[in-house]
Amino acid sequence: PAGDVESLRGEHRRVEAMTLAANEETVLEGIQGNALEIVAEIAPRGAPMVEVDVLRSPNKVEFTRIAFFRERGLRDRSRRGHHLSLVTIESSYSSVLPDVRSRAPETAPVFIGRDETLKLRVFIDRSVVEVFVNGRQCVAQRIYPGREDSVGVSLRAQGQDAELKSLDAWQMENIYE
């Protein structure tokens, strides 16, 4: 991220290590907002996909999905034939507003070693979601939530358990105030 974004950090919350049970969504109590910075470290273990849902309404009518697909991209010949992983921002359920049109997910390849943890740095600024992955890749997408209560955050591992090593979240201050 450009600039001194740490200077905009406000209230801080931390989630300690926990197991993300396969195919079970974990809603993070106390982690919410539409102007947030989230720094998470996750060990996917055997889970082929790990997701972080942001701007999530309590009943999940609206949410924006950030998904990490382990070794689901093209084969990377420079890394002994290992497959690249993919990171995606998927906005099909980001808005209930009738005039907001769905768009294709923003997806980018990223190399994550088999024993390496997934390090996500996520910025949410009302209608923009930016995701930085292990300091190697970035994806961003503009979204238009229509509900005031679309401020929650949840985690989920698909297929097999994963491990949340840590998660820190900060409310972000307005640069104009």
XYZ file of N, CA and C in Angstrom:
531
model
N 0.822 -1.204 0.000
C 0.000 0.000 0.000
C 0.866 1.268 0.000
N 0.382 2.263 -0.678
C 1.122 3.515 -0.784
C 0.905 4.368 0.456
N 1.902 5.173 0.789
C 1.755 6.131 1.871
C 1.874 5.521 3.251
N 1.606 6.354 4.226
C 1.721 5.979 5.633
C 0.349 5.601 6.175
N -0.194 4.477 5.714
C -1.548 4.088 6.115
C -1.638 3.736 7.601
N -0.521 3.337 8.202
C -0.549 3.006 9.636
C -0.948 4.197 10.481
N -0.682 5.408 9.999
C -1.040 6.612 10.765
C -2.553 6.809 10.835
N -3.298 6.106 9.999
C -4.767 6.220 10.000
C -5.430 5.164 10.884
N -4.638 4.301 11.498
C -5.202 3.244 12.332
C -5.844 3.823 13.589
N -7.056 3.331 13.858
C -7.767 3.726 15.062
C -7.869 2.551 16.007
N -9.079 2.283 16.477
C -9.320 1.208 17.441
C -8.816 -0.128 16.900
N -8.127 -0.875 17.771
C -7.513 -2.152 17.388
C -8.226 -3.314 18.081
N -8.419 -4.388 17.345
C -8.936 -5.651 17.890
C -8.040 -6.775 17.395
N -7.901 -7.822 18.219
C -7.068 -8.969 17.842
C -7.846 -10.258 18.075
N -7.691 -11.189 17.148
C -8.255 -12.531 17.281
C -7.070 -13.477 17.409
N -7.075 -14.260 18.473
C -5.976 -15.189 18.719
C -6.119 -16.427 17.834
N -5.102 -17.256 17.868
C -5.056 -18.468 17.047
C -6.271 -19.353 17.310
N -6.761 -19.953 16.240
C -7.884 -20.895 16.341
C -7.910 -21.787 15.121
N -8.540 -22.934 15.284
C -8.755 -23.837 14.156
C -9.980 -23.371 13.384
N -9.851 -23.321 12.075
C -10.991 -23.044 11.203
C -11.502 -24.402 10.733
N -12.572 -24.857 11.365
C -13.116 -26.176 11.055
C -13.589 -26.222 9.605
N -13.323 -27.316 8.958
C -13.680 -27.488 7.548
C -15.156 -27.219 7.317
N -15.437 -26.414 6.321
C -16.791 -26.144 5.830
C -17.701 -25.480 6.854
N -17.122 -24.833 7.867
C -17.914 -24.114 8.868
C -17.482 -22.658 8.894
N -18.412 -21.770 8.701
C -18.106 -20.348 8.740
C -17.934 -19.889 10.182
N -16.881 -19.109 10.424
C -16.625 -18.533 11.736
C -16.790 -17.023 11.629
N -17.853 -16.493 12.236
C -18.076 -15.048 12.249
C -17.231 -14.473 13.377
N -16.455 -13.443 13.079
C -15.564 -12.841 14.065
C -16.307 -11.745 14.826
N -16.699 -12.059 16.047
C -17.408 -11.093 16.881
C -16.470 -9.928 17.202
N -16.984 -8.728 17.103
C -16.204 -7.540 17.441
C -15.323 -7.027 16.321
N -15.194 -7.768 15.249
C -14.430 -7.300 14.085
C -15.442 -6.888 13.037
N -15.626 -5.594 12.886
C -16.588 -5.124 11.890
C -16.320 -3.674 11.529
N -16.822 -3.312 10.368
C -16.700 -1.941 9.900
C -16.612 -1.889 8.393
N -16.788 -0.688 7.858
C -16.643 -0.502 6.415
C -15.442 0.382 6.086
N -14.608 0.649 7.105
C -13.327 1.328 6.926
C -12.345 0.618 7.849
N -11.752 -0.467 7.366
C -10.929 -1.360 8.183
C -9.621 -1.703 7.486
N -8.633 -2.008 8.313
C -7.447 -2.711 7.845
C -7.418 -4.024 8.611
N -7.248 -5.126 7.904
C -7.170 -6.448 8.517
C -5.837 -7.072 8.103
N -5.105 -7.563 9.092
C -3.864 -8.292 8.832
C -4.059 -9.685 9.421
N -4.057 -10.693 8.558
C -4.317 -12.070 8.998
C -3.216 -12.989 8.516
N -2.882 -13.958 9.368
C -1.957 -15.021 8.981
C -2.694 -16.339 9.161
N -2.744 -17.120 8.089
C -3.501 -18.371 8.075
C -2.613 -19.482 7.529
N -2.618 -20.615 8.223
C -1.950 -21.823 7.714
C -3.035 -22.663 7.055
N -3.087 -22.711 5.721
C -4.158 -23.451 5.050
C -4.144 -24.948 5.338
N -2.991 -25.476 5.770
C -2.828 -26.918 5.962
C -3.269 -27.627 4.693
N -4.225 -28.558 4.794
C -4.679 -29.290 3.616
C -5.877 -28.670 2.929
N -6.381 -27.541 3.433
C -7.572 -26.921 2.836
C -7.240 -26.372 1.447
N -7.963 -26.797 0.439
C -7.697 -26.298 -0.907
C -8.164 -24.857 -1.120
N -9.051 -24.373 -0.213
C -9.552 -23.011 -0.330
C -9.812 -22.452 1.059
N -9.380 -21.214 1.252
C -9.651 -20.477 2.482
C -10.281 -19.163 2.066
N -11.334 -18.744 2.785
C -11.969 -17.482 2.424
C -12.141 -16.580 3.630
N -12.109 -15.290 3.342
C -12.407 -14.240 4.297
C -13.553 -13.448 3.672
N -14.665 -13.395 4.366
C -15.796 -12.602 3.882
C -15.815 -11.288 4.649
N -15.875 -10.185 3.909
C -15.914 -8.854 4.510
C -17.189 -8.152 4.067
N -17.497 -7.048 4.716
C -18.718 -6.290 4.424
C -19.916 -7.234 4.384
N -19.991 -8.067 5.414
C -20.971 -9.152 5.529
C -22.138 -8.694 6.388
N -23.346 -8.824 5.880
C -24.533 -8.528 6.685
C -24.755 -9.678 7.654
N -25.455 -9.431 8.787
C -25.629 -10.489 9.785
C -26.244 -11.778 9.239
N -27.141 -11.673 8.286
C -27.774 -12.875 7.726
C -27.134 -13.306 6.403
N -26.023 -12.685 6.064
C -25.224 -12.986 4.869
C -26.003 -12.791 3.561
N -26.910 -11.824 3.577
C -27.566 -11.442 2.329
C -26.568 -10.691 1.442
N -25.715 -9.878 2.082
C -24.642 -9.181 1.377
C -23.308 -9.588 1.979
N -22.307 -9.804 1.123
C -20.933 -10.038 1.560
C -20.021 -9.993 0.352
N -18.759 -9.679 0.606
C -17.726 -9.705 -0.425
C -16.727 -10.776 -0.019
N -16.494 -11.708 -0.914
C -15.661 -12.879 -0.620
C -14.251 -12.685 -1.143
N -13.286 -12.884 -0.248
C -11.873 -12.931 -0.613
C -11.481 -14.399 -0.474
N -11.053 -15.019 -1.559
C -10.763 -16.453 -1.534
C -9.332 -16.709 -1.990
N -8.699 -17.663 -1.307
C -7.366 -18.122 -1.659
C -7.485 -19.588 -2.057
N -7.101 -19.890 -3.296
C -7.162 -21.251 -3.825
C -5.733 -21.787 -3.937
N -5.386 -22.734 -3.068
C -4.027 -23.265 -3.043
C -3.742 -24.120 -4.271
N -2.665 -23.774 -4.952
C -2.151 -24.520 -6.104
C -3.230 -24.858 -7.124
N -4.052 -23.879 -7.452
C -5.122 -24.093 -8.430
C -4.885 -23.315 -9.717
N -3.746 -22.625 -9.806
C -3.425 -21.862 -11.004
C -2.548 -22.654 -11.943
N -1.927 -21.962 -12.859
C -1.051 -22.589 -13.845
C 0.213 -23.137 -13.191
N 0.834 -24.070 -13.877
C 2.095 -24.653 -13.407
C 3.192 -23.598 -13.581
N 3.984 -23.420 -12.511
C 5.067 -22.434 -12.512
C 6.381 -23.165 -12.777
N 6.854 -23.099 -14.005
C 8.073 -23.826 -14.393
C 9.306 -23.320 -13.650
N 9.306 -22.065 -13.240
C 10.465 -21.518 -12.534
C 10.555 -22.029 -11.103
N 9.501 -22.665 -10.601
C 9.490 -23.164 -9.218
C 9.285 -24.677 -9.198
N 10.068 -25.377 -10.003
C 10.059 -26.847 -10.047
C 8.694 -27.433 -10.378
N 7.936 -26.744 -11.176
C 6.675 -27.292 -11.638
C 5.512 -27.183 -10.675
N 5.690 -26.497 -9.554
C 4.567 -26.314 -8.629
C 3.521 -25.421 -9.283
N 2.293 -25.644 -8.920
C 1.226 -24.803 -9.438
C 1.150 -23.520 -8.628
N 0.851 -22.430 -9.297
C 0.611 -21.171 -8.611
C -0.729 -21.253 -7.889
N -0.860 -20.499 -6.830
C -2.145 -20.367 -6.159
C -2.863 -19.163 -6.741
N -4.126 -19.009 -6.394
C -4.922 -17.885 -6.892
C -5.547 -17.149 -5.722
N -5.630 -15.836 -5.843
C -6.370 -15.016 -4.892
C -7.463 -14.293 -5.675
N -8.655 -14.238 -5.081
C -9.825 -13.714 -5.782
C -10.636 -12.810 -4.862
N -11.151 -11.732 -5.420
C -12.208 -10.952 -4.767
C -13.461 -11.192 -5.594
N -14.470 -11.726 -4.951
C -15.701 -12.097 -5.647
C -16.845 -11.259 -5.085
N -17.527 -10.510 -5.967
C -18.510 -9.523 -5.518
C -19.951 -9.826 -5.940
N -20.237 -11.056 -6.314
C -21.596 -11.393 -6.771
C -22.662 -11.109 -5.726
N -22.284 -11.184 -4.438
C -23.251 -10.959 -3.349
C -22.925 -9.702 -2.550
N -22.160 -8.789 -3.158
C -21.729 -7.583 -2.452
C -22.817 -6.537 -2.298
N -23.885 -6.622 -3.090
C -24.905 -5.578 -3.043
C -26.288 -6.135 -3.341
N -27.267 -5.626 -2.594
C -28.666 -5.949 -2.869
C -29.344 -4.832 -3.658
N -28.603 -3.780 -3.969
C -29.177 -2.654 -4.708
C -29.571 -3.091 -6.115
N -30.764 -2.704 -6.579
C -31.253 -3.187 -7.874
C -30.464 -2.688 -9.083
N -29.766 -1.558 -8.952
C -29.046 -1.009 -10.106
C -27.562 -1.385 -10.130
N -27.115 -2.199 -9.183
C -25.718 -2.641 -9.168
C -25.614 -3.941 -9.956
N -24.781 -3.926 -10.991
C -24.634 -5.097 -11.855
C -23.492 -5.973 -11.370
N -23.674 -7.279 -11.450
C -22.619 -8.223 -11.078
C -21.465 -8.103 -12.050
N -20.277 -8.411 -11.547
C -19.108 -8.416 -12.424
C -18.255 -9.634 -12.104
N -17.403 -9.963 -13.010
C -16.531 -11.125 -12.836
C -15.575 -10.894 -11.671
N -15.161 -11.971 -11.008
C -14.204 -11.830 -9.903
C -12.866 -11.271 -10.388
N -12.196 -10.548 -9.518
C -10.821 -10.109 -9.758
C -9.926 -11.226 -9.237
N -9.110 -11.803 -10.099
C -8.289 -12.955 -9.731
C -6.857 -12.735 -10.191
N -5.904 -13.138 -9.340
C -4.499 -13.008 -9.700
C -3.729 -14.223 -9.179
N -2.686 -14.644 -9.899
C -1.856 -15.760 -9.432
C -0.854 -15.275 -8.384
N -0.482 -16.171 -7.484
C 0.549 -15.854 -6.490
C 1.239 -17.160 -6.080
N 2.547 -17.098 -5.900
C 3.263 -18.280 -5.439
C 3.329 -18.255 -3.929
N 2.842 -19.322 -3.307
C 2.938 -19.533 -1.865
C 3.558 -20.921 -1.688
N 4.686 -20.988 -1.017
C 5.358 -22.266 -0.799
C 4.482 -23.221 0.003
N 4.706 -24.512 -0.169
C 3.870 -25.516 0.499
C 3.870 -25.390 2.019
N 4.978 -24.966 2.605
C 5.066 -24.821 4.060
C 4.918 -23.374 4.508
N 4.577 -22.498 3.596
C 4.464 -21.072 3.898
C 3.037 -20.735 4.330
N 2.905 -19.829 5.288
C 1.571 -19.396 5.696
C 1.065 -18.316 4.738
N -0.235 -18.187 4.702
C -0.897 -17.163 3.906
C -0.972 -15.901 4.755
N -0.415 -14.811 4.253
C -0.436 -13.535 4.962
C -1.251 -12.545 4.135
N -2.398 -12.169 4.676
C -3.289 -11.249 3.980
C -3.282 -9.891 4.670
N -3.219 -8.851 3.877
C -3.402 -7.490 4.376
C -4.547 -6.919 3.552
N -5.670 -6.686 4.218
C -6.902 -6.289 3.544
C -7.268 -4.877 3.972
N -7.562 -4.037 2.985
C -8.047 -2.692 3.252
C -9.467 -2.572 2.727
N -10.352 -2.111 3.588
C -11.742 -1.869 3.205
C -11.995 -0.386 3.402
N -12.386 0.280 2.341
C -12.679 1.711 2.406
C -14.031 1.949 1.752
N -15.076 1.628 2.466
C -16.468 1.756 2.077
C -16.803 1.040 0.773
N -16.339 1.529 -0.362
C -16.696 0.886 -1.624
C -15.487 0.304 -2.358
N -14.361 0.175 -1.669
C -13.166 -0.413 -2.270
C -12.618 -1.475 -1.330
N -12.285 -2.636 -1.896
C -11.622 -3.698 -1.148
C -10.310 -3.988 -1.863
N -9.197 -3.899 -1.117
C -7.866 -4.199 -1.643
C -7.273 -5.323 -0.804
N -6.638 -6.281 -1.467
C -6.046 -7.419 -0.771
C -4.604 -7.585 -1.243
N -3.677 -7.583 -0.280
C -2.266 -7.821 -0.547
C -1.925 -9.192 0.022
N -1.262 -10.029 -0.786
C -0.991 -11.421 -0.413
C 0.515 -11.645 -0.298
N 0.970 -11.937 0.906
C 2.360 -12.271 1.185
C 3.350 -11.282 0.573
N 2.940 -10.046 0.425
C 3.820 -9.023 -0.132
C 4.175 -9.248 -1.585
N 3.440 -10.162 -2.280
C 3.782 -10.518 -3.657
C 2.712 -10.192 -4.678
N 1.482 -10.044 -4.230
C 0.389 -9.864 -5.194
C -0.681 -8.982 -4.562
N -1.429 -8.311 -5.403
C -2.516 -7.456 -4.940
C -3.698 -7.581 -5.897
N -4.896 -7.624 -5.336
C -6.123 -7.529 -6.129
C -7.014 -6.495 -5.447
N -7.819 -5.827 -6.255
C -8.717 -4.797 -5.720
C -10.001 -4.794 -6.533
N -11.068 -4.400 -5.879
C -12.345 -4.316 -6.583
C -13.223 -3.265 -5.912
N -13.977 -2.589 -6.724
C -14.957 -1.621 -6.228
C -16.274 -2.359 -6.011
N -16.911 -2.097 -4.882
C -18.179 -2.755 -4.564
C -19.141 -1.710 -4.003
N -20.422 -2.042 -3.988
C -21.444 -1.077 -3.588
C -22.459 -1.707 -2.638
N -22.067 -1.945 -1.366
C -23.035 -2.522 -0.429
C -24.251 -1.608 -0.283
N -25.421 -2.215 -0.177
C -26.650 -1.443 -0.058
C -27.225 -1.425 1.345
N -26.670 -2.239 2.232
C -27.215 -2.340 3.589
C -26.271 -1.674 4.589
N -26.848 -0.970 5.541
C -26.061 -0.323 6.596
C -25.363 -1.346 7.495
N -25.959 -2.537 7.638
C -25.398 -3.542 8.548
C -24.417 -4.499 7.867
N -24.006 -4.202 6.653
C -23.007 -5.029 5.956
C -21.613 -4.576 6.379
N -21.229 -4.992 7.595
C -19.955 -4.568 8.173
C -19.191 -5.719 8.826
N -19.726 -6.943 8.791
C -19.117 -8.075 9.485
C -17.978 -8.719 8.725
N -17.250 -9.597 9.439
C -16.122 -10.338 8.872
C -16.249 -11.789 9.320
N -16.021 -12.722 8.402
C -16.036 -14.142 8.750
C -14.917 -14.864 8.011
N -14.600 -16.072 8.502
C -13.556 -16.919 7.919
C -14.126 -18.298 7.663
N -13.545 -18.992 6.685
C -14.006 -20.347 6.369
C -12.905 -21.098 5.628
N -12.726 -22.363 5.980
C -11.828 -23.259 5.251
C -12.697 -24.298 4.555
N -12.358 -24.638 3.338
C -13.142 -25.620 2.591
C -12.427 -26.962 2.583
N -13.198 -28.025 2.787
C -12.682 -29.384 2.610
C -11.931 -29.943 3.789
N -10.981 -29.196 4.327
C -10.194 -29.628 5.483
C -9.973 -28.438 6.398
N -9.611 -28.722 7.646
C -9.338 -27.654 8.602
C -8.153 -26.810 8.150
N -8.190 -25.539 8.544
C -7.057 -24.633 8.400
C -6.827 -24.029 9.780
N -5.771 -23.267 9.916
C -5.475 -22.660 11.210
C -5.270 -21.166 11.061
N -6.079 -20.407 11.797
C -5.845 -18.971 11.896
C -4.734 -18.784 12.913
N -3.606 -18.248 12.473
C -2.476 -17.996 13.377
C -2.732 -16.720 14.174
N -3.204 -15.677 13.478
C -3.527 -14.413 14.138
C -4.318 -13.539 13.177
N -5.063 -12.616 13.754
C -5.780 -11.633 12.952
C -5.853 -10.354 13.764
N -5.393 -9.272 13.155
C -5.478 -7.944 13.758
C -6.343 -7.084 12.851
N -7.174 -6.264 13.463
C -8.045 -5.367 12.689
C -8.031 -3.994 13.337
N -7.984 -2.981 12.502
C -8.012 -1.602 12.953
C -9.128 -0.862 12.236
N -9.877 -0.070 12.974
C -10.770 0.891 12.346
C -9.876 1.935 11.705
N -10.197 2.371 10.511
C -9.369 3.367 9.829
C -10.028 4.738 9.943
N -9.218 5.725 10.248
C -9.690 7.101 10.397
C -9.857 7.722 9.012
N -10.703 8.726 8.942
C -10.922 9.475 7.714
C -9.780 10.474 7.543
N -9.134 10.468 6.382
C -8.007 11.392 6.162
C -8.467 12.834 6.045
N -9.762 13.072 5.817
C -10.257 14.424 5.623
C -10.761 15.068 6.908
N -10.786 14.323 7.989
C -11.299 14.886 9.249
C -10.193 15.180 10.212
